[in-house]
Coordinates of C-alpha atoms in Angstrom, one line a residue:
M1 CA -107.4 -64.8 -77.5
G2 CA -106.6 -68.4 -78.2
C3 CA -108.8 -70.4 -80.3
V4 CA -109.9 -74.2 -79.6
L5 CA -110.6 -75.9 -83.2
G6 CA -112.5 -78.9 -83.0
V7 CA -111.6 -81.0 -86.4
G8 CA -114.7 -82.0 -88.2
L9 CA -116.7 -79.9 -85.6
S10 CA -118.3 -76.5 -86.2
V11 CA -116.7 -74.8 -83.4
S12 CA -117.6 -70.9 -83.6
G13 CA -115.0 -68.3 -82.6
C14 CA -112.5 -69.3 -85.3
R15 CA -111.2 -67.0 -87.5
K16 CA -111.2 -68.5 -91.3
E17 CA -108.1 -66.4 -92.1
D18 CA -105.9 -68.8 -89.5
P19 CA -103.7 -70.4 -91.8
P20 CA -104.2 -74.2 -92.4
D21 CA -100.6 -75.2 -92.2
A22 CA -99.8 -73.3 -88.7
G23 CA -98.9 -74.9 -85.7
A24 CA -101.5 -76.9 -83.8
I25 CA -101.9 -79.5 -81.2
R26 CA -104.1 -82.5 -82.2
A27 CA -105.9 -83.0 -78.9
R28 CA -107.6 -87.1 -78.6
V29 CA -109.9 -86.9 -75.8
S30 CA -111.6 -90.5 -75.3
Y31 CA -114.0 -91.8 -72.7
A32 CA -115.2 -95.3 -71.9
T33 CA -117.6 -97.2 -69.6
F34 CA -120.2 -94.4 -69.4
R35 CA -121.6 -91.8 -71.4
P36 CA -120.8 -88.2 -70.4
G37 CA -123.8 -85.9 -70.0
C38 CA -121.2 -83.0 -71.1
L39 CA -117.9 -83.0 -72.7
T40 CA -115.9 -80.0 -72.5
L41 CA -111.9 -78.7 -73.2
T42 CA -110.3 -75.9 -71.3
V43 CA -106.9 -74.0 -72.5
T44 CA -105.1 -72.4 -70.3
D45 CA -102.1 -70.1 -71.1
V46 CA -99.4 -71.4 -68.3
E47 CA -97.6 -68.2 -68.4
D48 CA -100.8 -66.2 -67.8
P49 CA -103.5 -68.4 -66.4
S50 CA -105.9 -65.4 -67.4
R51 CA -106.2 -66.5 -70.9
T52 CA -108.2 -69.5 -70.8
D53 CA -110.9 -70.7 -73.2
T54 CA -113.5 -73.5 -72.9
A55 CA -115.4 -75.4 -75.5
E56 CA -117.8 -78.0 -75.6
I57 CA -117.1 -81.2 -77.3
R58 CA -119.7 -82.8 -79.7
M59 CA -120.3 -86.7 -78.7
E60 CA -122.2 -89.6 -80.0
P61 CA -125.3 -89.5 -77.5
S62 CA -125.5 -93.6 -77.7
A63 CA -121.7 -94.0 -77.5
R64 CA -120.2 -95.3 -74.3
S65 CA -116.8 -95.6 -75.4
D66 CA -115.6 -93.0 -77.8
V67 CA -112.4 -90.7 -79.1
R68 CA -113.3 -87.0 -80.0
T69 CA -110.3 -85.1 -82.0
V70 CA -110.0 -81.5 -81.1
A71 CA -107.6 -79.2 -83.0
V72 CA -106.0 -76.4 -80.7
L73 CA -103.9 -73.4 -82.7
G74 CA -101.5 -71.1 -81.3
R75 CA -102.7 -67.6 -81.0
A76 CA -100.8 -63.9 -81.1
G77 CA -100.4 -62.9 -77.5
W78 CA -100.8 -66.2 -75.9
S79 CA -97.5 -67.9 -75.3
R80 CA -96.7 -71.8 -76.8
D81 CA -97.1 -73.2 -73.4
L82 CA -100.6 -74.5 -72.6
R83 CA -102.6 -76.6 -70.5
L84 CA -105.4 -78.4 -71.4
T85 CA -108.2 -79.9 -69.0
A86 CA -110.8 -82.5 -70.4
T87 CA -113.8 -82.5 -68.3
A88 CA -116.8 -85.0 -68.4
H89 CA -119.9 -84.2 -66.8
E90 CA -122.9 -86.7 -65.5
R91 CA -126.4 -85.6 -67.2
S92 CA -125.3 -82.2 -68.6
C93 CA -122.7 -79.3 -68.1
T94 CA -124.2 -78.6 -65.0
G95 CA -124.0 -81.9 -63.4
P96 CA -121.1 -83.0 -61.2
V97 CA -117.7 -83.6 -62.8
V98 CA -117.4 -87.5 -62.8
A99 CA -114.1 -87.4 -65.1
R100 CA -111.1 -84.9 -65.7
H101 CA -107.7 -85.2 -67.5
E102 CA -105.0 -82.5 -67.5
I103 CA -101.7 -82.1 -69.5
T104 CA -99.5 -79.4 -70.0
T105 CA -98.0 -79.3 -73.5
Q106 CA -96.6 -76.8 -76.3
V107 CA -97.9 -75.4 -79.6
P108 CA -95.1 -76.4 -82.4
A109 CA -93.8 -73.1 -84.3
V110 CA -94.9 -75.6 -87.3
G111 CA -96.8 -78.6 -88.0
T112 CA -99.3 -80.6 -85.6
H113 CA -98.5 -82.1 -81.8
E114 CA -100.3 -84.8 -80.9
V115 CA -101.4 -85.2 -77.2
E116 CA -104.0 -87.8 -75.5
L117 CA -106.4 -87.2 -72.7
D118 CA -108.6 -89.9 -71.4
L119 CA -111.5 -89.8 -69.0
R120 CA -112.3 -92.7 -67.1
A121 CA -115.9 -93.0 -64.9
L122 CA -117.9 -96.1 -64.4
D123 CA -121.6 -96.3 -65.1
L124 CA -121.9 -100.4 -65.1
D125 CA -125.4 -100.3 -64.8
D126 CA -125.8 -98.1 -67.8
D127 CA -128.6 -95.9 -66.3
G128 CA -126.8 -92.7 -67.1
Y129 CA -125.4 -92.1 -63.6
V130 CA -121.6 -92.5 -63.1
S131 CA -120.9 -94.7 -59.6
M132 CA -120.5 -92.7 -56.4
D133 CA -117.1 -94.3 -56.3
G134 CA -113.6 -92.7 -57.3
A135 CA -112.0 -89.9 -57.8
F136 CA -114.8 -87.9 -59.2
P137 CA -118.2 -89.4 -57.6
G138 CA -120.7 -89.4 -59.5
S139 CA -124.7 -89.9 -57.7
D140 CA -125.5 -93.2 -58.3
C141 CA -125.4 -94.7 -54.8
N142 CA -125.9 -98.5 -56.3
D143 CA -123.7 -98.7 -60.1
D144 CA -125.1 -102.4 -60.2
D145 CA -128.6 -101.7 -60.5
A146 CA -130.0 -99.5 -63.1
A147 CA -133.4 -99.1 -61.1
I148 CA -131.6 -97.3 -58.4
H149 CA -130.2 -93.6 -59.4
P150 CA -131.3 -90.2 -58.6
A151 CA -134.0 -90.2 -60.7
A152 CA -135.8 -93.2 -59.4
T153 CA -138.7 -93.0 -57.2
E154 CA -138.1 -93.9 -53.5
L155 CA -139.9 -96.5 -52.2
C156 CA -140.3 -98.4 -48.8
D157 CA -138.4 -101.5 -49.2
G158 CA -135.0 -101.0 -47.4
V159 CA -133.2 -99.9 -50.4
D160 CA -132.0 -96.5 -51.1
N161 CA -133.7 -96.3 -54.3
N162 CA -133.0 -92.3 -55.5
C163 CA -129.9 -91.9 -53.9
A164 CA -131.0 -89.5 -50.9
N165 CA -131.3 -90.0 -47.6
G166 CA -132.1 -93.2 -47.1
E167 CA -135.8 -94.2 -47.1
A168 CA -136.7 -90.8 -45.7
D169 CA -138.0 -89.4 -48.7
A170 CA -140.2 -92.5 -49.0
P171 CA -143.9 -92.5 -48.5
G172 CA -143.6 -93.7 -45.1
G173 CA -140.7 -92.9 -44.5
A174 CA -139.1 -90.9 -41.3
E175 CA -136.4 -89.5 -39.1
Y176 CA -135.3 -91.3 -36.1
Y177 CA -132.7 -90.1 -33.6
P178 CA -130.5 -91.5 -31.4
D179 CA -131.9 -92.2 -27.8
A180 CA -128.7 -93.2 -25.6
D181 CA -130.3 -92.5 -22.4
G182 CA -133.4 -94.5 -23.0
D183 CA -136.2 -91.7 -21.9
G184 CA -137.8 -92.3 -25.0
Y185 CA -136.4 -89.1 -26.8
G186 CA -133.7 -89.0 -28.9
D187 CA -130.7 -86.8 -29.1
S188 CA -132.0 -83.4 -30.8
N189 CA -127.6 -82.6 -31.8
A190 CA -127.6 -85.6 -33.8
L191 CA -128.0 -86.4 -37.4
P192 CA -131.3 -87.8 -37.8
N193 CA -131.5 -91.6 -39.5
L194 CA -133.7 -91.2 -42.3
S195 CA -135.4 -94.6 -42.7
C196 CA -138.9 -96.5 -43.0
N197 CA -138.2 -98.5 -39.8
P198 CA -136.3 -97.3 -36.4
P199 CA -132.7 -98.8 -36.2
Q200 CA -131.7 -100.3 -33.1
G201 CA -131.3 -97.5 -30.4
Y202 CA -132.9 -94.8 -32.4
I203 CA -136.5 -93.4 -31.9
R204 CA -139.0 -91.4 -33.8
E205 CA -139.1 -88.5 -31.1
G206 CA -136.2 -86.1 -30.8
G207 CA -135.9 -83.0 -29.1
D208 CA -133.7 -84.6 -26.2
C209 CA -131.3 -81.9 -25.3
D210 CA -129.2 -84.0 -23.0
D211 CA -129.2 -87.7 -24.0
R212 CA -126.9 -88.4 -21.3
D213 CA -129.6 -88.0 -18.5
P214 CA -132.7 -89.9 -18.5
A215 CA -134.7 -87.3 -16.3
V216 CA -134.1 -84.4 -18.9
H217 CA -136.3 -84.6 -22.1
P218 CA -139.3 -82.7 -23.6
N219 CA -143.1 -82.5 -22.5
Q220 CA -142.2 -81.9 -18.9
A221 CA -142.1 -78.9 -16.7
E222 CA -138.4 -77.9 -15.2
F223 CA -137.8 -80.1 -12.1
I224 CA -134.9 -78.6 -10.6
C225 CA -133.9 -74.7 -10.1
D226 CA -130.2 -75.5 -11.4
G227 CA -129.8 -72.9 -14.4
K228 CA -130.2 -76.1 -16.7
D229 CA -132.6 -76.5 -19.1
D230 CA -135.0 -80.1 -18.1
N231 CA -137.4 -79.9 -20.5
C232 CA -135.3 -79.2 -23.4
D233 CA -137.8 -76.1 -24.4
N234 CA -134.5 -73.8 -24.9
V235 CA -135.4 -71.9 -22.0
I236 CA -133.8 -72.3 -18.5
D237 CA -135.4 -72.7 -15.5
N238 CA -138.9 -71.7 -16.8
D239 CA -142.3 -73.1 -15.7
P240 CA -142.9 -73.6 -12.8
F241 CA -139.5 -71.8 -11.6
D242 CA -140.2 -68.8 -14.2
V243 CA -136.5 -67.7 -13.4
G244 CA -135.9 -64.6 -15.2
V245 CA -139.4 -63.3 -15.2
T246 CA -140.2 -60.0 -13.7
C247 CA -141.6 -59.9 -10.4
Q248 CA -142.6 -57.9 -7.2
A249 CA -139.9 -58.4 -4.3
E250 CA -140.6 -57.4 -1.2
G251 CA -142.0 -53.9 -0.6
N252 CA -143.3 -53.5 -4.0
C253 CA -139.8 -53.6 -5.1
P254 CA -139.2 -54.7 -8.7
G255 CA -137.2 -57.4 -9.4
V256 CA -136.5 -60.9 -11.5
K257 CA -137.1 -64.3 -10.1
Q258 CA -133.7 -66.2 -9.3
C259 CA -133.0 -69.7 -7.9
A260 CA -133.0 -69.7 -4.5
G261 CA -132.2 -73.5 -3.7
N262 CA -133.0 -77.0 -5.9
A263 CA -136.7 -76.3 -5.6
L264 CA -137.3 -72.5 -4.6
T265 CA -137.3 -69.2 -6.5
A266 CA -136.5 -66.1 -5.1
C267 CA -138.0 -62.6 -6.4
V268 CA -134.7 -60.3 -6.3
S269 CA -134.6 -56.5 -7.0
T270 CA -131.8 -54.1 -7.4
E271 CA -133.4 -51.3 -6.0
V272 CA -133.0 -50.3 -2.3
P273 CA -136.1 -49.7 -0.8
R274 CA -136.9 -47.1 1.7
E275 CA -138.3 -47.1 5.2
W276 CA -141.9 -45.8 5.5
F277 CA -144.0 -44.7 8.8
L278 CA -147.7 -44.2 9.5
D279 CA -149.2 -41.6 11.7
E280 CA -151.2 -44.5 14.2
D281 CA -152.0 -41.8 16.8
G282 CA -154.1 -39.2 14.6
D283 CA -151.7 -36.2 15.5
G284 CA -150.4 -35.6 12.1
H285 CA -147.0 -36.9 12.7
A286 CA -145.8 -40.4 11.5
G287 CA -143.6 -42.6 13.8
T288 CA -144.3 -46.2 13.2
S289 CA -142.8 -47.9 10.6
V290 CA -144.1 -50.0 8.2
G291 CA -141.2 -51.4 6.8
L292 CA -138.9 -50.7 3.3
W293 CA -140.9 -50.2 0.3
C294 CA -139.4 -49.4 -3.0
A295 CA -143.2 -48.0 -4.4
E296 CA -146.7 -47.9 -3.5
P297 CA -146.7 -48.2 0.7
P298 CA -149.7 -48.7 2.8
T299 CA -151.8 -45.9 2.6
G300 CA -151.2 -42.9 4.1
A301 CA -147.1 -43.4 4.7
V302 CA -144.6 -41.3 4.5
E303 CA -141.2 -41.4 4.5
T304 CA -140.1 -39.0 7.3
N305 CA -140.2 -40.1 11.2
T306 CA -141.4 -36.9 13.0
D307 CA -143.0 -38.7 15.7
C308 CA -141.4 -40.8 18.5
D309 CA -144.5 -42.6 20.4
E310 CA -147.2 -43.1 18.0
S311 CA -149.5 -44.6 20.9
S312 CA -149.9 -41.1 22.0
R313 CA -151.4 -37.9 20.1
F314 CA -149.9 -35.6 22.7
V315 CA -146.4 -36.5 21.7
S316 CA -144.5 -35.6 18.5
G317 CA -141.5 -33.9 16.9
S318 CA -143.1 -30.4 16.9
A319 CA -144.7 -30.7 19.8
T320 CA -144.5 -28.1 22.6
E321 CA -142.8 -29.1 26.1
V322 CA -146.2 -29.4 28.6
C323 CA -146.4 -30.7 32.5
D324 CA -148.0 -33.6 31.9
R325 CA -145.7 -36.4 32.8
L326 CA -145.1 -37.0 28.8
D327 CA -142.1 -36.4 26.4
N328 CA -144.1 -33.9 24.3
D329 CA -141.2 -32.9 21.9
C330 CA -139.4 -36.1 21.8
D331 CA -136.2 -34.8 23.0
G332 CA -135.6 -37.5 25.8
L333 CA -136.8 -35.4 28.5
V334 CA -140.0 -35.4 30.4
D335 CA -141.6 -32.6 31.6
E336 CA -138.3 -30.0 31.0
D337 CA -138.2 -26.3 31.3
V338 CA -141.9 -26.2 32.7
A339 CA -142.7 -24.1 35.3
D340 CA -144.2 -25.1 38.5
C341 CA -144.4 -28.0 37.0
D342 CA -145.7 -30.4 40.4
P343 CA -146.4 -34.0 39.6
E344 CA -148.1 -34.5 43.0
D345 CA -150.5 -31.1 42.9
W346 CA -153.8 -32.7 42.7
S347 CA -156.9 -31.2 43.9
M348 CA -159.6 -32.4 45.8
T349 CA -163.3 -31.7 45.3
D350 CA -166.0 -33.0 47.7
A351 CA -169.8 -33.4 46.6
T352 CA -172.3 -33.9 49.6
P353 CA -173.6 -35.6 51.0
A354 CA -170.1 -37.5 51.9
T355 CA -172.4 -40.7 51.5
L356 CA -172.3 -40.3 47.6
V357 CA -170.6 -43.1 45.7
W358 CA -169.4 -42.2 42.2
E359 CA -169.0 -45.3 39.8
T360 CA -168.2 -43.3 36.7
V361 CA -166.4 -40.2 35.2
A362 CA -166.7 -38.4 31.9
A363 CA -164.7 -35.2 31.7
Y364 CA -164.8 -33.0 28.8
A365 CA -163.2 -29.4 27.9
G366 CA -163.1 -26.5 29.8
N367 CA -162.7 -28.3 33.5
K368 CA -165.9 -29.5 32.8
G369 CA -167.8 -32.9 33.4
W370 CA -170.0 -35.7 34.9
L371 CA -170.2 -37.8 37.6
G372 CA -172.6 -40.9 38.1
G373 CA -172.9 -43.5 40.9
R374 CA -175.2 -45.3 43.2
D375 CA -178.5 -44.5 44.5
G376 CA -179.2 -42.5 41.5
Q377 CA -177.0 -39.9 41.7
I378 CA -175.8 -37.9 39.0
A379 CA -174.0 -34.3 39.3
H380 CA -172.2 -32.3 36.4
V381 CA -168.8 -30.6 37.3
D382 CA -167.9 -27.2 36.2
G383 CA -164.8 -25.9 37.8
D384 CA -164.9 -26.3 41.7
T385 CA -168.6 -26.8 41.7
I386 CA -170.2 -30.2 41.6
S387 CA -174.4 -30.0 41.0
V388 CA -176.0 -32.8 41.8
V389 CA -178.7 -33.6 39.4
A390 CA -182.0 -35.0 41.4
T391 CA -184.5 -37.6 40.7
C392 CA -182.2 -40.1 38.5
P393 CA -183.1 -43.1 40.6
D394 CA -181.1 -46.1 38.8
P395 CA -177.6 -46.9 39.6
W396 CA -175.2 -45.6 37.1
Q397 CA -172.3 -47.5 36.0
S398 CA -170.8 -46.1 33.0
S399 CA -171.1 -43.1 31.2
W400 CA -169.6 -41.0 28.1
V401 CA -169.6 -37.1 27.2
A402 CA -170.1 -35.6 23.6
S403 CA -168.0 -32.3 23.1
S404 CA -171.2 -30.5 23.6
G405 CA -171.2 -31.5 27.6
R406 CA -174.2 -34.1 26.4
V407 CA -173.6 -36.8 28.5
F408 CA -175.2 -40.8 28.0
M409 CA -174.9 -42.7 31.4
G410 CA -175.8 -46.3 31.6
S411 CA -177.1 -48.0 34.8
G412 CA -177.0 -51.2 36.6
A413 CA -180.9 -51.8 35.9
G414 CA -180.3 -51.8 32.0
K415 CA -181.5 -48.2 31.5
F416 CA -179.8 -45.1 29.7
T417 CA -180.4 -41.6 30.4
T418 CA -178.8 -38.1 28.5
R419 CA -178.6 -34.9 29.1
L420 CA -177.2 -31.4 28.9
P421 CA -175.4 -29.4 31.4
T422 CA -178.2 -26.6 31.0
D423 CA -181.3 -29.3 31.4
S424 CA -183.3 -29.4 34.7
G425 CA -185.5 -31.6 36.1
A426 CA -185.9 -35.5 36.3
C427 CA -183.7 -37.6 34.4
D428 CA -185.5 -39.1 31.3
E429 CA -184.8 -43.1 31.1
V430 CA -184.4 -44.9 27.9
D431 CA -184.9 -48.8 28.3
G432 CA -182.2 -50.7 27.2
L433 CA -182.6 -54.3 25.7
A434 CA -183.2 -56.1 29.0
D435 CA -182.1 -55.8 32.9
A436 CA -178.9 -56.0 32.5
S437 CA -176.1 -54.1 33.7
I438 CA -174.9 -51.5 31.4
N439 CA -170.9 -51.6 32.1
G440 CA -169.2 -49.5 29.4
M441 CA -170.1 -46.9 26.7
V442 CA -168.3 -45.1 24.0
G443 CA -169.4 -42.7 21.3
F444 CA -168.2 -41.1 18.2
E445 CA -169.7 -37.6 16.9
N446 CA -170.7 -36.9 13.4
G447 CA -172.1 -33.1 13.1
N448 CA -175.2 -33.6 15.7
R449 CA -175.4 -37.2 16.1
V450 CA -173.8 -39.2 18.1
A451 CA -173.2 -43.1 17.6
L452 CA -173.3 -44.4 20.9
Y453 CA -171.7 -48.5 21.5
A454 CA -172.6 -49.8 24.7
V455 CA -171.8 -53.4 26.6
D456 CA -173.9 -55.5 29.1
S457 CA -173.2 -57.9 31.7
A458 CA -175.3 -60.4 29.4
G459 CA -173.0 -60.0 26.8
R460 CA -174.8 -57.4 24.4
I461 CA -173.0 -54.9 22.0
I462 CA -175.8 -52.0 21.9
L463 CA -175.7 -49.5 19.4
W464 CA -177.9 -46.0 20.1
N465 CA -178.2 -43.4 17.2
Y466 CA -178.7 -39.9 19.0
E467 CA -179.6 -36.8 16.8
E468 CA -179.3 -33.6 18.9
G469 CA -182.6 -31.7 18.4
A470 CA -184.4 -34.3 16.7
P471 CA -188.0 -34.6 17.7
T472 CA -188.0 -38.3 18.1
Q473 CA -185.0 -40.5 18.7
E474 CA -184.2 -44.0 17.8
A475 CA -184.4 -46.8 20.5
P476 CA -181.1 -48.4 21.5
R477 CA -180.7 -51.8 19.4
E478 CA -178.7 -55.0 19.7
L479 CA -175.9 -55.4 17.4
T480 CA -174.8 -58.7 18.9
Q481 CA -174.6 -60.7 21.4
L482 CA -171.4 -62.5 22.9
Y483 CA -172.8 -64.2 25.8
D484 CA -169.8 -63.1 28.0
N485 CA -170.0 -60.9 31.2
L486 CA -169.1 -57.6 28.9
R487 CA -167.3 -54.8 31.4
S488 CA -165.6 -52.0 29.0
I489 CA -165.6 -51.2 25.7
D490 CA -163.6 -48.4 24.0
G491 CA -161.8 -47.6 20.5
T492 CA -160.9 -44.7 18.5
S493 CA -164.0 -44.9 15.7
P494 CA -166.6 -47.5 15.3
Y495 CA -164.2 -49.8 13.0
T496 CA -161.7 -50.1 15.9
L497 CA -163.8 -51.2 18.8
F498 CA -162.5 -53.5 21.7
A499 CA -164.7 -54.9 24.3
A500 CA -163.4 -57.0 27.5
G501 CA -165.0 -58.8 30.5
A502 CA -165.5 -62.0 31.4
E503 CA -166.6 -65.4 29.5
N504 CA -168.7 -67.9 31.1
V505 CA -166.8 -71.0 31.0
A506 CA -169.9 -72.6 33.5
P507 CA -172.2 -71.6 35.9
G508 CA -170.3 -69.5 38.3
T509 CA -167.1 -70.1 36.5
Q510 CA -165.5 -67.0 34.3
R511 CA -162.2 -66.3 32.6
P512 CA -161.0 -63.1 31.1
V513 CA -161.8 -62.2 27.2
V514 CA -161.0 -59.4 24.7
W515 CA -163.2 -59.3 22.1
R516 CA -162.5 -57.1 18.6
G517 CA -165.5 -55.4 16.6
P518 CA -165.6 -55.4 12.8
T519 CA -162.9 -53.6 10.8
Q520 CA -164.2 -51.1 8.0
E521 CA -163.6 -54.3 5.7
G522 CA -166.4 -55.7 7.5
G523 CA -166.4 -58.8 9.6
T524 CA -167.8 -60.1 12.8
W525 CA -166.7 -59.8 16.5
E526 CA -163.7 -62.0 17.0
R527 CA -162.2 -63.1 20.4
E528 CA -158.7 -62.1 20.6
V529 CA -157.6 -62.8 24.2
R530 CA -159.1 -65.5 26.5
G531 CA -158.0 -66.4 29.7
D532 CA -156.8 -70.2 30.7
A533 CA -160.0 -72.6 31.6
G534 CA -159.1 -72.4 35.2
E535 CA -158.4 -69.2 35.7
E536 CA -161.2 -67.4 38.1
R537 CA -160.0 -63.6 36.6
Y538 CA -161.6 -60.9 34.6
F539 CA -161.2 -58.0 32.9
Y540 CA -162.7 -54.6 34.1
G541 CA -161.4 -52.1 31.7
I542 CA -160.3 -51.4 28.3
R543 CA -158.4 -48.6 26.6
V544 CA -157.9 -48.0 22.7
L545 CA -155.4 -45.4 22.0
S546 CA -155.3 -46.8 18.2
P547 CA -155.6 -50.2 16.5
S548 CA -151.8 -51.2 17.3
H549 CA -152.0 -50.1 21.2
V550 CA -154.5 -51.1 23.1
Y551 CA -154.7 -51.3 27.2
V552 CA -156.8 -54.1 28.9
V553 CA -156.8 -54.2 33.0
G554 CA -158.5 -56.6 35.5
A555 CA -158.7 -58.9 38.4
A556 CA -155.4 -60.5 40.2
G557 CA -152.9 -58.0 38.3
L558 CA -153.9 -58.0 35.2
F559 CA -152.6 -55.6 32.8
L560 CA -152.1 -56.5 28.9
E561 CA -151.0 -54.7 25.7
R562 CA -152.0 -55.3 22.4
S563 CA -149.2 -53.9 20.2
G564 CA -149.6 -54.0 16.8
T565 CA -151.6 -57.6 16.4
T566 CA -149.8 -59.3 19.4
W567 CA -150.7 -59.3 23.2
T568 CA -148.5 -59.2 25.7
T569 CA -148.4 -59.4 29.2
K570 CA -147.6 -56.2 31.5
P571 CA -146.2 -55.6 35.2
P572 CA -149.1 -55.9 37.6
I573 CA -149.8 -53.5 40.6
M574 CA -148.5 -55.0 43.8
L575 CA -149.8 -54.4 47.1
P576 CA -147.9 -53.9 50.4
T577 CA -148.8 -57.3 51.1
E578 CA -146.8 -58.4 47.7
T579 CA -150.0 -59.5 46.3
P580 CA -151.1 -58.3 43.0
A581 CA -153.8 -55.7 43.1
D582 CA -157.4 -55.8 41.0
I583 CA -157.1 -53.3 38.8
R584 CA -160.5 -52.1 38.5
A585 CA -160.3 -48.8 36.1
L586 CA -157.8 -47.1 34.0
V587 CA -157.4 -44.2 31.6
A588 CA -154.3 -43.9 29.2
F589 CA -153.0 -41.6 27.2
G590 CA -150.1 -43.3 25.7
S591 CA -148.1 -46.1 26.0
K592 CA -146.1 -44.1 29.0
A593 CA -149.5 -42.1 30.5
I594 CA -151.7 -44.9 32.1
Y595 CA -153.5 -44.1 35.3
A596 CA -155.3 -46.9 37.3
V597 CA -157.0 -47.3 40.4
S598 CA -156.9 -50.6 41.9
S599 CA -158.4 -52.3 45.1
G600 CA -156.5 -52.9 48.4
T601 CA -155.1 -49.3 48.4
N602 CA -156.8 -45.6 47.5
N603 CA -153.3 -44.9 45.7
I604 CA -154.1 -43.4 42.0
H605 CA -151.4 -45.6 39.9
F606 CA -149.2 -44.1 37.2
F607 CA -147.3 -46.3 34.4
D608 CA -144.4 -45.1 32.6
G609 CA -143.9 -47.5 30.0
T610 CA -141.8 -49.5 32.5
A611 CA -143.1 -49.6 36.2
W612 CA -146.4 -48.5 37.9
S613 CA -145.5 -46.1 40.7
P614 CA -148.0 -44.0 43.1
A615 CA -149.4 -40.7 41.7
F616 CA -151.4 -39.7 44.6
E617 CA -152.9 -41.0 47.2
P618 CA -156.9 -39.8 48.0
S619 CA -158.3 -40.3 51.6
S620 CA -161.1 -42.3 50.0
R621 CA -161.5 -45.4 47.7
M622 CA -161.1 -44.2 43.7
N623 CA -163.4 -46.4 41.5
A624 CA -163.5 -44.7 38.0
L625 CA -161.0 -42.1 36.0
S626 CA -161.3 -39.9 32.5
G627 CA -159.6 -37.4 31.4
T628 CA -159.1 -35.2 28.3
G629 CA -155.4 -35.1 28.2
P630 CA -152.2 -36.3 30.3
G631 CA -152.5 -32.6 32.0
D632 CA -156.3 -33.3 32.5
V633 CA -156.5 -36.4 34.8
W634 CA -160.0 -37.0 36.5
V635 CA -160.6 -39.2 39.4
A636 CA -164.1 -40.5 41.3
G637 CA -164.7 -42.6 44.2
D638 CA -166.5 -43.1 47.6
S639 CA -167.7 -40.1 49.9
G640 CA -168.6 -37.9 47.0
A641 CA -164.6 -37.6 46.3
L642 CA -163.7 -36.1 42.8
V643 CA -159.7 -35.7 42.8
R644 CA -157.8 -33.9 39.6
W645 CA -154.7 -33.1 38.4
R646 CA -154.2 -30.1 36.2
P647 CA -150.6 -28.7 36.2

């Protein structure tokens, strides 16, 4: 190791036995125009720079200029070539280096070699801080004023008193940002100007992420969906667009919001939805598409389509083909491979006397049914036997039969009656709500209870709750009055009711109308179809296969279909005179199996989903239809005639 000896100084680490007459370097270190806070001399072996020693040189604290002498002796293991570096620090040995002088010299073998190291720095105001100017700047930003230096107190006086960040650290000082686009927000990417007062073109509020566009600044919502941050919150296209936020796309598919134009977003999913199907006709097989879904499809929906005709409970992918004019098994063929299937094999059974006119018919299982007509005639049918019930004086207009064979009938005089096939004697009449004709009815069974809904010519919707075997029965009651001449009512449940008839526009003027009843979610009766104001026609009959498949017929060829929620006009029945017939009644077993009777002809008409054709021509006019299925069709009319197709 080398040893640094300061002549006249007390330097530790020097060996006492070093001979005083050995070769040495006398280093004279001078400084002027400042008072060093710390003065050091560093000796480094030129041949091996890892050999180095540093010693602090003692100074006279009050001296602004001085010369200090340090003796540097040679040492075993070191070369004779040395580099001497004198360094001055501001304020202390940890302060900034404000002056440095370095020389290379050689230790003589004997004697003394003298070198000069001169340190220069400026502290003109003698405040203990060296000027920032020069090769080794100090920390005094104004060397002409002793009150300005890093230890001074910053004041809001337009001067950087403590040489640190302008006036920003003064009481009342602040950071100001350049506002090039004049939108009131400074450039967040620029260095702030620290001042007590805003410089020209600067503003107190920063945060502007695009100082070239005055429309872009903080404290606003995103105004355009463009993949940019319009409100400088470091989030692109957030509120109100919420791009990147998870969402639920169509079909309950998980997705994220993406821009879809400058002002819109779309929920985009990468998951592929699947098609789902519902069973609308109640046959246990689904065939109505409810669209594409990833999750939570409508209640009851399945992914397999097994029904080619959701308008008919007699058709599905697993049904057996029977003789009924329908493609029961969904193979595209009708009544194929069914032996002795004759669509024209209709049977006629006439009641006596021949003056009987049947206005209503209600069939039930076992080739049984009921007939009602003018002059108080009611008859029960069992196979080929028609038994007329005596003493039922009202003209019977409408009927419905329960699975037990109990029939309910409504009269043109506003009366109800009900009876079982085993009942004898006169009919028991039950008062309706007035003398308005009860034109249509439909019932729903629940155990031994029946909820019978009826309509009358005064527009009333009537409910009669009947309990089999009860000692007393509730009286029929009014649910609502629509003030139309209602002619027919039907539904698959109390929540899928439809009623049809004529709206009273003015005295003597009517137009066709269809009403829909409350759903399971509640509501009121709502008008769904209304004819034109000058249209002198009305509906006679309505049949509901499901809420999505409803058929209504009326005067002058009126024939409408409700598919889903949309009503469309279907082909009329045309008479030989090329005029549309009044379609007076219908029964429907599917969109491709509808039977009707009309004015102007005795024909029983059949609609196959596309066109009407004659199914059979009885010898007398037909007035009413019923049936338990497409292979059990009943038609009744004048001359006591009952016509049936039961292949």
